Each structure stands twice: as C-alpha cells, then as structure tokens.
Coordinates of C-alpha atoms in Angstrom, one line a residue:
M5 CA 0.0 0.0 0.0
P6 CA 1.2 3.6 -0.4
A7 CA 3.8 4.3 2.2
N8 CA 2.3 7.7 3.0
A9 CA -1.1 6.3 4.0
H10 CA -1.0 4.9 7.5
A11 CA -2.7 5.3 10.8
R12 CA -2.1 6.4 14.3
A13 CA -4.2 6.4 17.4
A14 CA -5.4 9.9 18.4
P15 CA -5.9 10.9 22.0
N16 CA -9.7 10.5 21.8
G17 CA -9.3 6.9 20.7
Q18 CA -10.2 7.7 17.1
T19 CA -7.8 7.0 14.2
E20 CA -6.3 9.7 12.0
L21 CA -5.2 8.8 8.5
F22 CA -1.9 10.3 7.3
G23 CA -1.9 10.9 3.6
L24 CA -5.7 11.3 3.4
D25 CA -5.3 14.0 0.8
T26 CA -3.4 11.7 -1.5
A27 CA -5.0 10.7 -4.8
A28 CA -5.5 7.2 -3.6
A29 CA -7.3 8.1 -0.4
R30 CA -9.4 10.8 -2.2
S31 CA -10.6 8.2 -4.7
L32 CA -12.4 6.3 -1.9
P33 CA -16.1 7.0 -2.2
A34 CA -18.3 8.0 0.7
A35 CA -21.3 6.3 -1.0
V36 CA -21.0 3.3 -3.3
A37 CA -24.0 2.5 -5.5
V38 CA -23.6 -0.6 -7.7
K39 CA -25.8 -2.6 -10.0
R40 CA -26.3 -6.3 -9.8
S41 CA -26.1 -6.8 -13.5
D42 CA -22.5 -7.0 -14.6
P43 CA -21.4 -10.3 -16.3
V44 CA -19.6 -11.6 -13.2
Y45 CA -22.6 -11.0 -10.9
M46 CA -24.9 -12.7 -13.4
A47 CA -22.8 -15.8 -14.0
H48 CA -23.8 -17.5 -10.7
A49 CA -26.1 -16.7 -7.8
Y50 CA -25.0 -16.7 -4.2
L51 CA -26.8 -15.2 -1.3
T52 CA -25.8 -11.6 -0.3
K53 CA -23.2 -11.6 -3.0
V54 CA -21.3 -8.2 -3.2
P55 CA -20.7 -7.1 -6.8
V56 CA -17.0 -6.9 -7.8
T57 CA -17.4 -3.2 -8.6
A58 CA -18.0 -2.5 -4.9
A59 CA -14.7 -4.0 -3.9
L60 CA -12.5 -2.7 -6.7
P61 CA -12.2 1.0 -5.6
F62 CA -11.1 0.0 -2.1
I63 CA -8.6 -2.7 -3.2
E64 CA -7.0 -0.3 -5.7
A65 CA -6.9 2.6 -3.3
L66 CA -5.5 0.7 -0.3
T67 CA -3.1 -1.7 -2.0
A68 CA -0.5 -1.8 -4.7
P69 CA -0.3 -4.3 -7.6
G70 CA 1.0 -7.6 -6.4
D71 CA -0.2 -7.1 -2.9
I72 CA -2.1 -9.8 -1.0
V73 CA -5.8 -9.3 -0.2
L74 CA -7.4 -11.5 2.4
D75 CA -11.1 -12.3 2.7
P76 CA -11.8 -14.7 5.7
F77 CA -15.6 -14.8 4.9
A78 CA -15.1 -15.2 1.2
G79 CA -18.6 -16.5 0.2
S80 CA -18.7 -16.7 -3.6
G81 CA -15.2 -15.2 -4.0
M82 CA -16.0 -11.7 -5.3
T83 CA -13.0 -10.3 -3.4
G84 CA -10.8 -12.8 -5.3
V85 CA -12.3 -11.7 -8.7
A86 CA -11.7 -8.0 -7.8
A87 CA -8.1 -8.9 -6.8
L88 CA -7.5 -10.8 -10.0
A89 CA -9.0 -8.0 -12.2
S90 CA -6.7 -5.4 -10.6
G91 CA -3.5 -7.4 -10.5
R92 CA -3.5 -8.3 -6.8
Q93 CA -3.2 -11.7 -5.2
A94 CA -5.9 -13.0 -2.9
R95 CA -6.2 -15.5 -0.1
L96 CA -9.8 -16.6 0.4
F97 CA -11.3 -18.7 3.2
D98 CA -14.8 -19.8 4.2
V99 CA -16.6 -22.8 5.7
S100 CA -19.0 -22.8 2.7
V101 CA -18.4 -25.8 0.3
L102 CA -20.6 -24.1 -2.3
G103 CA -18.9 -20.8 -1.9
C104 CA -15.5 -22.4 -2.4
H105 CA -16.8 -24.2 -5.6
I106 CA -18.1 -20.9 -7.0
G107 CA -15.2 -18.8 -5.9
R108 CA -12.6 -21.1 -7.4
N109 CA -14.4 -21.3 -10.7
Y110 CA -14.9 -17.5 -11.0
V111 CA -11.2 -17.2 -11.4
N112 CA -10.8 -20.4 -13.4
L113 CA -10.6 -18.5 -16.7
V114 CA -11.0 -20.8 -19.7
D115 CA -11.2 -20.5 -23.4
A116 CA -14.7 -19.4 -24.4
D117 CA -14.9 -21.4 -27.6
A118 CA -13.6 -24.6 -25.8
L119 CA -16.2 -24.0 -23.0
R120 CA -19.1 -23.7 -25.6
F121 CA -17.9 -26.8 -27.5
H122 CA -17.7 -29.0 -24.4
G123 CA -20.9 -27.6 -23.0
S124 CA -22.7 -28.5 -26.3
A125 CA -21.1 -32.0 -26.3
A126 CA -22.2 -32.6 -22.7
M127 CA -25.8 -31.7 -23.6
K128 CA -25.7 -33.9 -26.6
R129 CA -24.5 -36.9 -24.5
A130 CA -27.2 -36.2 -21.9
R131 CA -29.9 -36.0 -24.6
E132 CA -28.8 -39.4 -26.0
V133 CA -29.5 -40.9 -22.6
V134 CA -32.8 -39.3 -21.7
G135 CA -34.2 -38.4 -25.2
D136 CA -36.1 -35.2 -26.0
L137 CA -37.8 -34.8 -22.6
Y138 CA -39.1 -31.4 -23.4
Q139 CA -40.6 -32.2 -26.9
V140 CA -44.4 -31.6 -27.3
R141 CA -46.8 -31.2 -30.1
C142 CA -47.5 -27.6 -31.1
A143 CA -51.2 -26.9 -30.7
H144 CA -51.0 -24.3 -33.5
C145 CA -49.3 -26.2 -36.3
E146 CA -49.1 -29.8 -34.9
A147 CA -45.4 -30.0 -35.5
C148 CA -42.9 -31.1 -32.9
A149 CA -41.9 -28.2 -30.6
E150 CA -39.6 -27.7 -27.6
T151 CA -41.0 -26.7 -24.2
A152 CA -39.2 -23.7 -22.7
K153 CA -41.0 -23.8 -19.4
T154 CA -44.1 -25.4 -17.9
V155 CA -46.4 -23.8 -15.3
W156 CA -47.4 -26.1 -12.5
S157 CA -50.2 -25.6 -10.0
A158 CA -50.8 -26.9 -6.5
V159 CA -54.0 -28.8 -5.9
V160 CA -55.4 -27.8 -2.6
R161 CA -58.1 -29.2 -0.4
C162 CA -61.2 -27.2 0.4
D163 CA -61.6 -26.8 4.2
A164 CA -65.4 -26.7 3.9
C165 CA -66.3 -29.7 1.6
D166 CA -63.0 -31.6 1.3
A167 CA -63.0 -31.2 -2.5
E168 CA -59.7 -30.9 -4.4
V169 CA -59.2 -27.5 -6.1
N170 CA -56.7 -26.6 -8.8
Y171 CA -55.2 -23.4 -7.4
Y172 CA -54.3 -21.9 -10.9
E173 CA -57.8 -22.5 -12.2
A174 CA -59.4 -21.1 -9.1
L175 CA -57.2 -18.0 -9.4
Q176 CA -58.1 -17.7 -13.1
D177 CA -61.8 -18.0 -12.3
A178 CA -61.4 -15.2 -9.8
D179 CA -60.1 -12.9 -12.5
W180 CA -56.6 -13.2 -10.9
H181 CA -57.7 -11.7 -7.6
K182 CA -56.4 -14.0 -4.8
A183 CA -58.9 -12.7 -2.2
Q184 CA -61.8 -13.9 -4.4
M185 CA -60.7 -17.4 -5.0
H186 CA -63.3 -20.0 -4.1
C187 CA -64.1 -23.7 -4.3
G188 CA -66.1 -24.5 -7.4
G189 CA -68.1 -27.1 -5.5
C190 CA -69.3 -25.3 -2.4
G191 CA -68.2 -21.7 -2.9
A192 CA -65.9 -21.6 0.2
L193 CA -62.8 -19.4 0.0
I194 CA -59.5 -20.9 -1.1
S195 CA -56.1 -19.5 -0.3
S196 CA -52.4 -20.5 -0.5
R197 CA -52.7 -21.6 3.1
S198 CA -55.2 -24.4 2.1
A199 CA -53.7 -27.8 2.5
R200 CA -51.8 -29.0 -0.6
V201 CA -52.6 -32.5 -1.8
D202 CA -50.9 -32.6 -5.2
E203 CA -49.2 -30.7 -8.1
V204 CA -50.3 -30.7 -11.7
P205 CA -49.0 -29.1 -14.9
V206 CA -51.3 -26.6 -16.5
I207 CA -49.6 -24.5 -19.2
D208 CA -46.7 -25.0 -21.6
S209 CA -44.6 -22.2 -23.1
I210 CA -43.1 -23.7 -26.3
V211 CA -40.6 -22.8 -29.0
C212 CA -41.9 -23.8 -32.5
A213 CA -40.8 -23.0 -36.0
C214 CA -44.3 -21.6 -36.7
S215 CA -43.7 -18.6 -34.5
P216 CA -40.8 -16.1 -33.8
R217 CA -42.0 -15.9 -30.2
Q218 CA -42.7 -18.4 -27.5
L219 CA -46.3 -19.7 -27.6
E220 CA -48.5 -20.6 -24.6
Q221 CA -50.7 -23.6 -24.8
P222 CA -52.5 -26.0 -22.5
W223 CA -50.2 -28.6 -21.1
S224 CA -50.0 -31.9 -23.0
E225 CA -48.1 -35.1 -22.4
P226 CA -44.5 -34.8 -23.5
L227 CA -43.7 -37.0 -26.6
V228 CA -40.9 -38.6 -24.6
P229 CA -41.8 -39.4 -21.0
P230 CA -39.0 -39.2 -18.4
C231 CA -37.3 -42.5 -17.6
A232 CA -35.1 -42.8 -14.6
E233 CA -33.5 -46.1 -15.6
K234 CA -29.8 -46.1 -15.1
L235 CA -29.9 -42.6 -13.7
T236 CA -29.1 -41.6 -10.1
W237 CA -29.4 -38.2 -8.4
P238 CA -28.7 -37.0 -4.9
D239 CA -31.4 -37.1 -2.3
V240 CA -29.9 -35.5 0.8
P241 CA -32.2 -35.4 3.9
I242 CA -33.3 -32.0 5.2
E243 CA -33.2 -32.6 8.9
P244 CA -35.6 -31.0 11.4
T245 CA -32.6 -29.4 13.1
R246 CA -32.1 -27.1 10.2
Q247 CA -33.4 -23.5 10.6
M248 CA -35.1 -23.6 7.2
Y249 CA -36.9 -26.8 8.0
Q250 CA -38.5 -25.0 10.9
A251 CA -39.2 -21.7 9.1
S252 CA -40.7 -23.4 6.0
A253 CA -42.7 -26.2 7.8
L254 CA -41.2 -28.8 5.5
G255 CA -42.5 -31.7 7.4
R256 CA -46.1 -30.6 7.0
H257 CA -45.6 -30.3 3.2
G258 CA -43.5 -33.5 2.8
L259 CA -40.5 -31.7 1.5
T260 CA -37.9 -33.4 3.6
S261 CA -35.1 -34.1 1.1
T262 CA -33.4 -32.2 -1.7
S263 CA -34.9 -34.2 -4.6
A264 CA -38.5 -33.4 -3.5
F265 CA -37.9 -29.8 -4.8
F266 CA -37.4 -31.0 -8.4
S267 CA -39.9 -32.5 -10.9
Q268 CA -39.2 -36.0 -12.2
R269 CA -38.5 -34.7 -15.7
N270 CA -35.9 -32.2 -14.4
L271 CA -34.3 -34.8 -12.1
C272 CA -33.7 -37.0 -15.1
A273 CA -32.3 -34.2 -17.2
L274 CA -30.1 -32.9 -14.5
A275 CA -28.8 -36.4 -13.6
A276 CA -27.9 -37.1 -17.3
L277 CA -26.3 -33.7 -17.7
R278 CA -24.3 -34.1 -14.5
D279 CA -23.0 -37.5 -15.7
A280 CA -22.1 -36.0 -19.1
I281 CA -20.2 -33.1 -17.5
E282 CA -18.2 -35.5 -15.3
A283 CA -17.1 -37.4 -18.5
T284 CA -15.4 -34.2 -19.8
E285 CA -11.6 -34.9 -19.9
T286 CA -10.1 -31.4 -19.5
P287 CA -10.1 -30.6 -15.7
E288 CA -10.4 -26.8 -16.1
I289 CA -13.3 -27.1 -18.6
R290 CA -15.0 -29.8 -16.5
D291 CA -14.8 -27.6 -13.4
K292 CA -16.2 -24.6 -15.3
L293 CA -19.1 -26.8 -16.6
R294 CA -19.9 -27.8 -13.1
F295 CA -20.0 -24.1 -12.2
A296 CA -22.6 -23.6 -15.0
F297 CA -24.5 -26.6 -13.8
T298 CA -24.8 -25.6 -10.1
A299 CA -25.8 -22.1 -11.4
I300 CA -29.0 -23.5 -12.9
L301 CA -30.1 -25.7 -10.0
T302 CA -32.3 -23.2 -8.1
R303 CA -34.0 -22.1 -11.3
A304 CA -34.4 -25.7 -12.4
S305 CA -36.2 -26.6 -9.1
K306 CA -39.8 -25.9 -8.1
R307 CA -38.7 -22.8 -6.2
Y308 CA -39.1 -20.4 -9.2
Q309 CA -42.4 -18.6 -8.6
W310 CA -44.9 -18.0 -11.4
S311 CA -46.4 -14.6 -12.0
R312 CA -49.1 -13.5 -14.5
Q313 CA -47.0 -10.6 -15.5
R314 CA -43.5 -12.2 -15.5
P315 CA -41.4 -14.7 -13.5
L316 CA -40.7 -13.6 -10.0
N317 CA -37.4 -15.4 -9.7
A318 CA -36.4 -18.2 -7.4
A319 CA -36.8 -18.3 -3.6
N320 CA -33.0 -18.1 -2.9
A321 CA -33.2 -17.4 0.8
N322 CA -35.8 -20.0 1.8
Y323 CA -37.3 -23.3 0.8
Y324 CA -40.5 -21.9 -0.4
I325 CA -42.5 -23.5 -3.3
A326 CA -45.2 -21.2 -4.5
P327 CA -48.7 -22.5 -5.2
V328 CA -48.0 -21.8 -8.9
F329 CA -44.4 -22.4 -10.1
Y330 CA -42.3 -23.0 -13.2
E331 CA -40.6 -26.1 -14.4
W332 CA -37.8 -24.8 -16.8
N333 CA -36.1 -26.6 -19.6
V334 CA -32.8 -27.8 -18.0
F335 CA -30.9 -27.8 -21.3
D336 CA -32.0 -24.3 -22.2
L337 CA -30.9 -23.1 -18.7
F338 CA -27.5 -24.8 -19.0
S339 CA -26.8 -23.4 -22.5
R340 CA -27.5 -19.9 -21.2
K341 CA -25.3 -20.3 -18.1
V342 CA -22.4 -21.6 -20.2
E343 CA -22.6 -18.3 -22.2
A344 CA -22.9 -16.4 -18.9
A345 CA -19.7 -18.1 -17.6
A346 CA -17.9 -17.2 -20.8
R347 CA -19.0 -13.5 -20.5
S348 CA -17.8 -13.5 -16.9
D349 CA -14.4 -14.7 -17.9
G350 CA -14.3 -12.1 -20.7
W351 CA -15.2 -9.3 -18.2
V352 CA -12.3 -10.2 -16.0
R353 CA -9.8 -10.5 -18.9
A354 CA -11.0 -7.1 -20.2
R355 CA -10.4 -5.4 -16.8
R356 CA -6.9 -6.9 -16.6
I357 CA -6.1 -5.6 -20.1
E358 CA -7.3 -2.2 -19.2
R359 CA -4.8 -2.1 -16.3
G360 CA -1.9 -3.3 -18.5
L361 CA -1.9 -6.8 -17.1
D362 CA -1.3 -10.0 -19.1
E363 CA -4.7 -11.6 -19.4
G364 CA -3.1 -15.1 -19.2
C365 CA -1.0 -14.8 -16.1
T366 CA -3.6 -15.7 -13.5
A367 CA -2.6 -19.2 -12.2
G368 CA -2.1 -19.2 -8.4
Q369 CA -3.0 -15.6 -8.1
V370 CA -6.2 -16.4 -6.1
N371 CA -6.2 -19.2 -3.6
Y372 CA -9.5 -20.4 -2.0
E373 CA -9.6 -22.8 1.0
I374 CA -12.2 -24.3 3.3
A375 CA -11.3 -22.9 6.7
S376 CA -12.8 -21.0 9.6
A377 CA -12.2 -17.3 9.8
T378 CA -11.2 -17.8 13.5
T379 CA -8.2 -20.0 12.7
L380 CA -6.6 -18.7 9.5
P381 CA -3.7 -20.9 8.1
L382 CA -1.6 -17.8 7.5
D383 CA 1.6 -16.4 9.0
D384 CA 1.7 -13.2 11.1
E385 CA 1.8 -10.0 9.1
S386 CA 1.5 -11.8 5.8
V387 CA -1.3 -9.9 4.0
D388 CA -1.5 -6.3 2.9
Y389 CA -5.3 -5.7 3.1
V390 CA -8.5 -7.3 4.2
F391 CA -11.8 -6.9 2.4
T392 CA -14.6 -9.0 3.8
D393 CA -18.4 -9.4 4.1
P394 CA -19.3 -11.6 7.1
P395 CA -22.8 -13.1 7.6
F396 CA -25.2 -10.6 9.1
G397 CA -26.5 -12.5 12.2
S398 CA -29.8 -14.3 11.5
N399 CA -30.4 -12.9 8.1
I400 CA -29.3 -16.0 6.1
F401 CA -28.5 -19.6 6.9
Y402 CA -26.0 -20.5 4.2
S403 CA -25.5 -24.2 5.1
D404 CA -29.2 -24.7 4.7
M405 CA -29.6 -22.8 1.4
N406 CA -26.4 -24.3 -0.1
L407 CA -27.6 -27.8 0.4
F408 CA -29.4 -28.0 -3.0
Q409 CA -26.3 -27.3 -5.0
E410 CA -23.7 -29.0 -2.7
A411 CA -25.7 -32.3 -2.9
W412 CA -24.8 -32.4 -6.6
L413 CA -21.1 -31.7 -6.3
P414 CA -18.8 -34.8 -6.8
S415 CA -16.9 -34.2 -3.5
G416 CA -19.9 -35.2 -1.5
H417 CA -19.0 -32.6 1.1
L418 CA -21.6 -30.3 2.7
T419 CA -21.0 -27.0 4.6
E420 CA -20.6 -27.8 8.3
A421 CA -23.5 -25.9 10.0
G422 CA -21.8 -25.9 13.4
L423 CA -19.1 -23.6 12.0
E424 CA -21.4 -20.9 10.6
A425 CA -21.3 -17.4 11.9
V426 CA -25.0 -17.1 12.3
V427 CA -27.7 -16.5 15.0
D428 CA -30.5 -19.1 15.1
R429 CA -34.1 -17.9 15.1
T430 CA -35.3 -21.0 16.9
D431 CA -33.6 -23.5 19.2
T432 CA -33.4 -26.9 17.4
G433 CA -31.1 -28.5 19.9
S434 CA -27.8 -26.8 19.3
Y435 CA -28.6 -23.1 19.6
R436 CA -26.2 -20.8 17.8
S437 CA -26.6 -17.8 20.1
P438 CA -25.8 -14.1 19.7
D439 CA -22.9 -14.5 22.2
R440 CA -21.5 -17.3 20.0
Y441 CA -21.9 -15.1 16.9
E442 CA -20.1 -12.2 18.7
G443 CA -17.3 -14.5 19.7
I444 CA -16.8 -15.7 16.1
L445 CA -16.7 -12.1 14.8
T446 CA -14.3 -11.0 17.5
E447 CA -11.9 -13.9 16.9
A448 CA -12.1 -13.5 13.1
L449 CA -11.2 -9.8 13.5
R450 CA -8.3 -10.7 15.8
E451 CA -7.1 -13.1 13.2
C452 CA -7.3 -10.4 10.6
R453 CA -5.2 -8.1 12.8
R454 CA -2.7 -10.8 13.4
V455 CA -2.0 -11.6 9.7
L456 CA -2.2 -8.0 8.6
K457 CA 1.0 -6.1 7.9
P458 CA 1.7 -2.9 9.9
R459 CA -0.2 0.1 8.6
G460 CA -2.6 -2.2 6.8
Y461 CA -6.4 -1.7 6.6
I462 CA -9.5 -3.9 7.0
T463 CA -12.7 -3.0 5.2
L464 CA -15.7 -4.9 6.6
L465 CA -19.2 -4.8 5.0
F466 CA -22.1 -5.1 7.4
G467 CA -25.8 -4.5 7.3
N468 CA -28.6 -5.1 9.8
S469 CA -31.8 -3.6 11.0
S470 CA -31.1 -4.1 14.7
G471 CA -29.2 -1.6 16.8
A472 CA -28.3 -4.5 19.2
V473 CA -26.5 -6.3 16.3
W474 CA -24.6 -3.1 15.4
R475 CA -23.6 -2.8 19.1
L476 CA -22.4 -6.4 19.0
L477 CA -20.2 -5.5 16.0
Q478 CA -18.9 -2.4 17.9
R479 CA -17.8 -4.7 20.8
A480 CA -16.2 -7.2 18.4
I481 CA -14.2 -4.5 16.7
A482 CA -13.0 -3.0 20.0
E483 CA -12.1 -6.5 21.5
A484 CA -10.0 -7.2 18.4
G485 CA -7.9 -4.1 19.0
L486 CA -9.2 -2.3 15.9
V487 CA -10.6 1.2 15.4
V488 CA -12.9 2.5 12.6
V489 CA -11.4 5.3 10.5
P490 CA -14.2 7.9 10.6
D491 CA -13.4 9.4 7.3
L492 CA -13.4 6.0 5.6
I493 CA -16.9 4.9 6.4
A494 CA -18.9 4.4 3.2
T495 CA -22.4 3.2 2.4
L496 CA -23.1 0.4 -0.1
D497 CA -26.4 0.4 -2.0
K498 CA -26.9 -2.7 -4.2
G499 CA -30.1 -1.2 -5.5
Q500 CA -32.4 -3.7 -3.7
R501 CA -35.6 -2.6 -2.0
S502 CA -37.2 -4.8 0.6
V503 CA -40.1 -6.7 -0.8
K504 CA -41.7 -6.8 2.7
G505 CA -41.7 -3.0 2.8
L506 CA -43.2 -2.3 -0.6
A507 CA -46.8 -2.3 0.7
S508 CA -46.1 0.6 3.1
G509 CA -43.3 2.3 1.2
F510 CA -41.0 2.0 4.3
E511 CA -38.6 -1.0 4.3
H512 CA -38.9 -3.4 7.2
V513 CA -35.4 -4.7 6.4
S514 CA -32.4 -2.5 5.8
T515 CA -31.4 -2.8 2.2
V516 CA -28.2 -0.7 2.4
D517 CA -24.9 -1.7 4.1
L518 CA -22.0 0.1 5.7
M519 CA -18.4 -0.4 4.6
L520 CA -16.3 0.2 7.7
T521 CA -12.5 0.6 7.1
M522 CA -10.5 -0.1 10.2
T523 CA -6.9 -0.4 11.3
A524 CA -5.0 -1.5 14.4
G525 CA -5.1 1.1 17.2
C526 CA -6.4 2.0 20.6
P527 CA -10.2 1.5 20.7
P528 CA -12.4 4.1 22.6
T529 CA -12.4 3.3 26.3
H530 CA -16.2 3.7 26.3
T531 CA -19.1 4.6 24.1
T532 CA -21.7 7.2 24.8
V533 CA -25.4 6.2 25.1
P534 CA -27.2 8.9 23.0
T535 CA -30.4 10.4 24.4
P536 CA -33.6 9.9 22.4
E537 CA -33.4 13.6 21.5
E538 CA -29.9 13.3 20.1
V539 CA -30.9 10.3 17.9
E540 CA -34.0 12.2 16.7
A541 CA -32.0 15.3 15.9
A542 CA -29.4 13.3 14.0
V543 CA -32.1 11.4 12.0
L544 CA -34.0 14.5 11.1
Q545 CA -30.9 16.4 10.1
I546 CA -30.0 13.5 7.8
A547 CA -33.5 13.3 6.3
S548 CA -33.6 17.1 5.7
S549 CA -30.2 17.2 3.8
D550 CA -30.0 18.1 0.2
T551 CA -29.3 14.4 -0.7
E552 CA -32.4 12.4 -1.6
L553 CA -32.5 9.2 0.5
S554 CA -34.5 6.1 0.9
P555 CA -35.5 5.0 4.4
S556 CA -32.7 2.4 4.5
Q557 CA -30.2 5.0 3.4
C558 CA -31.3 7.4 6.1
Y559 CA -31.0 4.6 8.6
V560 CA -27.4 3.6 7.7
E561 CA -26.5 7.3 7.7
A562 CA -27.7 7.4 11.3
V563 CA -25.6 4.4 12.1
R564 CA -22.6 5.9 10.4
E565 CA -23.1 9.1 12.4
G566 CA -23.2 6.8 15.5
F567 CA -19.8 5.3 14.6
R568 CA -18.3 8.8 14.1
R569 CA -19.5 10.0 17.5
D570 CA -18.6 6.8 19.4
W571 CA -22.3 6.2 20.2
D572 CA -23.6 3.0 21.7
L573 CA -25.7 1.9 18.7
S574 CA -28.1 -0.3 20.6
A575 CA -31.0 2.2 20.3
I576 CA -30.6 2.8 16.6
D577 CA -33.0 0.3 15.1
L578 CA -34.5 0.6 11.6
S579 CA -38.0 0.5 13.2
A580 CA -37.1 3.4 15.5
V581 CA -35.7 5.5 12.7
T582 CA -38.8 4.7 10.6
R583 CA -41.1 5.8 13.4
L584 CA -39.2 9.1 13.8
L585 CA -39.6 9.8 10.1
R586 CA -43.3 9.0 10.2
D587 CA -43.8 11.3 13.2
A588 CA -42.0 14.1 11.3
D589 CA -44.5 13.6 8.4
Y590 CA -42.1 11.9 6.0
E591 CA -43.5 9.5 3.5
V592 CA -42.0 7.4 0.7
D593 CA -42.5 8.1 -3.0
R594 CA -43.7 4.8 -4.3
S595 CA -42.2 5.4 -7.8
T596 CA -38.7 6.2 -6.5
G597 CA -38.5 4.7 -3.0
L598 CA -37.2 8.0 -1.7
L599 CA -38.2 10.0 1.3
R600 CA -40.3 13.2 1.0
Q601 CA -42.2 15.3 3.5
A602 CA -45.9 15.1 3.2
S603 CA -47.4 18.4 1.9

C-alpha cells in the first residue's frame, strides 16, 4: 500500500489517517452504488453476494499491484475476482463448500470457444441418454416443438367440503384476484394456506418454427416421457434441526429431502447432464461446466415462482415453493449459463487488459480454501489488506440454502453448519446464540489483525436492521484491538428494495450496508449512550439534507453518524428511525422509493 497512507491512534481513541489527501485516499467514495447486472454477478447466484465493482475501488486505493488481499468470509469469492481483475493476489477462506466451488471457478478463466464446445457436447451426450424430454406437439401447427417452461399448480383441499381444487384454475376463475378465489363445488374461500394434496402441470410455453416468439398452450403429455432407468441423483435429507426446516414447515408439506424440490423430468435431465459433464476430460473445462451446472439448480427446481406478469425469480433465501411455479427446460438453462460463464471470464480479462496486465498470467493468483475465519492458516503480518463481508446475524442460513447445490457436487461434502457465523431464530437442539456469533466475529477480526502487515487496513461490509446487532459489532471491533477510521466509512447500496416494505413504502429490512474501514489502534475506552433527543436530531438532520435518501439510506447514515460519535448503537433500530420519520411527516414516494415530506 502507499507508504504515506498509514494510521495512528489519536488521544480520543479515534484514528487519524496520514496521507488522506493523496490521490488514492481521495478516490475512496463515501457512498457506493452498484448494479447487480455485470457479467460476473450474473454468472452464478449466491446469497448476499457483493458485486465486484463495490470491492475494486477499495482494493485499488488501499493496496498496490502484487499485494495480497485477504477475505476470511469469502462466500462466492467476489474479493478474489476483484483482486484478479486489478493485478493483486488473494487468499480466500470460508466454511462454505458451495462458496469455495463458486469462488474457485470464477477465477478459473477458460477459453470461451472450448467451453461452448464441451458444453454442447455434454448436452448432446445427456440427450442421448434421456431423449427429447421437453418435446411436445404444437397446438397451432401440430409440428414437434420444444418446451421452454411449464407452469405447475398446486392442488389444494377445500376446508369446507374436502374437494380438491386446482389453485391456478381457481385464481383464473377469480379474474386473478387471490382474495376472491373459491371452491367450485361449495363456494368456500380458497387460499395459498389451504392444504396441498398434489401438483399438476397446466400451461406449456413452447418454441416452435411456426412462431418467432414463445407460444403458450394448455399442457399436454411430452412426446418422450421421463425415464429414470440407469440414472441416479442426490437425495440428501433436510433434517428437522435445520433452521429452514422449521421456518418453512417442510415436514407438513412432505419436503424433507433435496430431490423433493425438483420435478421427475428435471431430475432425469439434471442427472444425465451431470454425468455427461463428469465425462469431460479437461479438468479446467469440467470444473467450469460444473460451475454452470450448479448455477441452474435453483431455477431448475420448483422454487421459481410464477407470476401472471413475469417470472418472480427463485426463492433463494428459503425453501418456499409457491402454489403456482415454473418447471424450466434444463438444457436451455444450462446453455444460457455456459454463455454467462464465458461472459464473466471475458469481463475479468478485459479489466486486466485495461490495467496493462497479461490476461493469461492468473494461475495461483487467487487461492480459496475451506477454513474458519477464526483460525486462518496464514503467517503473522503476511497480508496487505482485508476486504470481507461476514454473515449478518440471523439474516441468512448459508449451510441450509447451499444444500441444494452441494448435494450435486462430486466431492460429497456439505457445509458444516456448526461452524457458521449465524444466530439461530429457533432453538433446534444446538442453539447458535448471539454471544457465540459475537465471539466468532471477535476472533475473526483478531485473526485479521494478526495476519495484517503494519499500517494495513481492513474493510468490513455489514448490514442489519437491529441496533443490538450493530452494538455487538462495535464490541467485536474493540475487543479485536481495531478502530474504525471515521473518514473512511462508506455506504453500499446494491439497488435492492425490501419486498416486505413495498406495501407501506417503508422498508422493514435494511437494504443498504455500511463499509467500515479499520486499522489497528487503541479503541475508545467507552461509548456514549445517546439520548432519544440526540438520535432524533441526527435522523431529522440527515433526512432534511439536500441528498435524496431512501428510508434504508437514512437509517445507515444514522448508524454511520453513531460510529463517528462513538455512540452506543443499541437504540438505533430501523424500526425506531422509521417511526421518527413518520412522526416528522415523512413519507415514501412509491415510484422512486425516496423520502419526502408530506405536503
């Protein structure tokens, strides 16, 4: 890193940054707004993934080419991609088996034409095994056509007369108004909470030579029925001890193993395609094809919700199967993801060329290992910078959600839930408590300080709606012997509004994170508990600034102000800030999501 950019502890316990007026330090943004649409981001889904473009400005400002960047909570490896794109080295660690698989393959840059060739060859071999599973007769011209996707409906039981009701048909009869759905036999109301007894296909979207666009037609039997002979697929149990088992009532719905979330046709197609990929001889190409394969699994499952207007995307953060869902053509999905993987590689190569780097010299530059952030296999003072995005308390349970993809990986390994840095919502026998979570964060930050070279920096991304969790983070930072650099606190907006908050306009979950840059130093001896009046004054001053803000942006600005003033952040909850804004006659513009004062 630049020699003139280092830190010292000031008398008040804060940290002053020498060289703050250098070009590198000035380039660090106070607010980072990124889109989740670049080729790297789109190549493979992973929960709470941070776009590469969010990490790049920090890595390039706080390190020099060739420096080593560490991420102890690496997830899908975006820090590694940013390091590779900017000519740095990276050491990545996580307990996530899926994250390691994704992160290693993001930096496994392969020849695009070779990838396409072997991807097509794998699909051809798979089709030879299962036949044209998605072939149907076109209702318009009676020729053979290919199914792009099929709409499936739950069959629910009427609570009043015990009749079986097709949910999709009941919704259609109600002119698409859910509140008016009723049983055709007795007239009683039907809802998504009615007991499900079956699932049936109702609509096919087909590709046929008779039309330049996809055509919709009533479902008909495929010309080639699925046959599971000689095919095997993973069927990993989802135990009652998992948080998502409890949250999704899987036992009540009979969804107690991974294969229950896929249709029989898609299980056959996926199994044949997986076997064909494993027959690919070139290791780098085979690994990249596995990457494309695991990228389609969520969409190829029943977790992709149907909407009359457009698909609503898959339920990535839970095990939810909507009462009307899609069954997508596996081969079409895979073909698209092979192209997405090629575009991702191309994006990384282009960034390297822009920076005068040899696009081919990437081997060994990024190393990803399965390891806990609390016991890093690194020497003291061996890395130049840390950029990391730890789990945010009880927001996401990665080991649960990764299960669907990890079950298909040839290693047979699954993420060890007992090592996750999470807080359980319910006690299922081995409660992962807030105290345990705080301990993991503290030890991880201590490890970061141990392996960091003198005058190095740590940038930590964090987001939460609870002041208690922010206070927990404050304690972990202080216990690790680190201090936040007040002038290097940035906000990160990934452009995502909370679905739960759309009805009221105010988010119920914070959708903006803070990027806290820290260094070794003397932590404040104590924090000040702000009075309610001080919190209110800070929030209203932020809301009345010239900058247009969403409720989440206003909230994280209040948290940022708390860090700057060494406040105890316990009382700064999103709900409390929202209440203050409402009381001050602020409302949310539904078209923009931004705050405005009611006229």
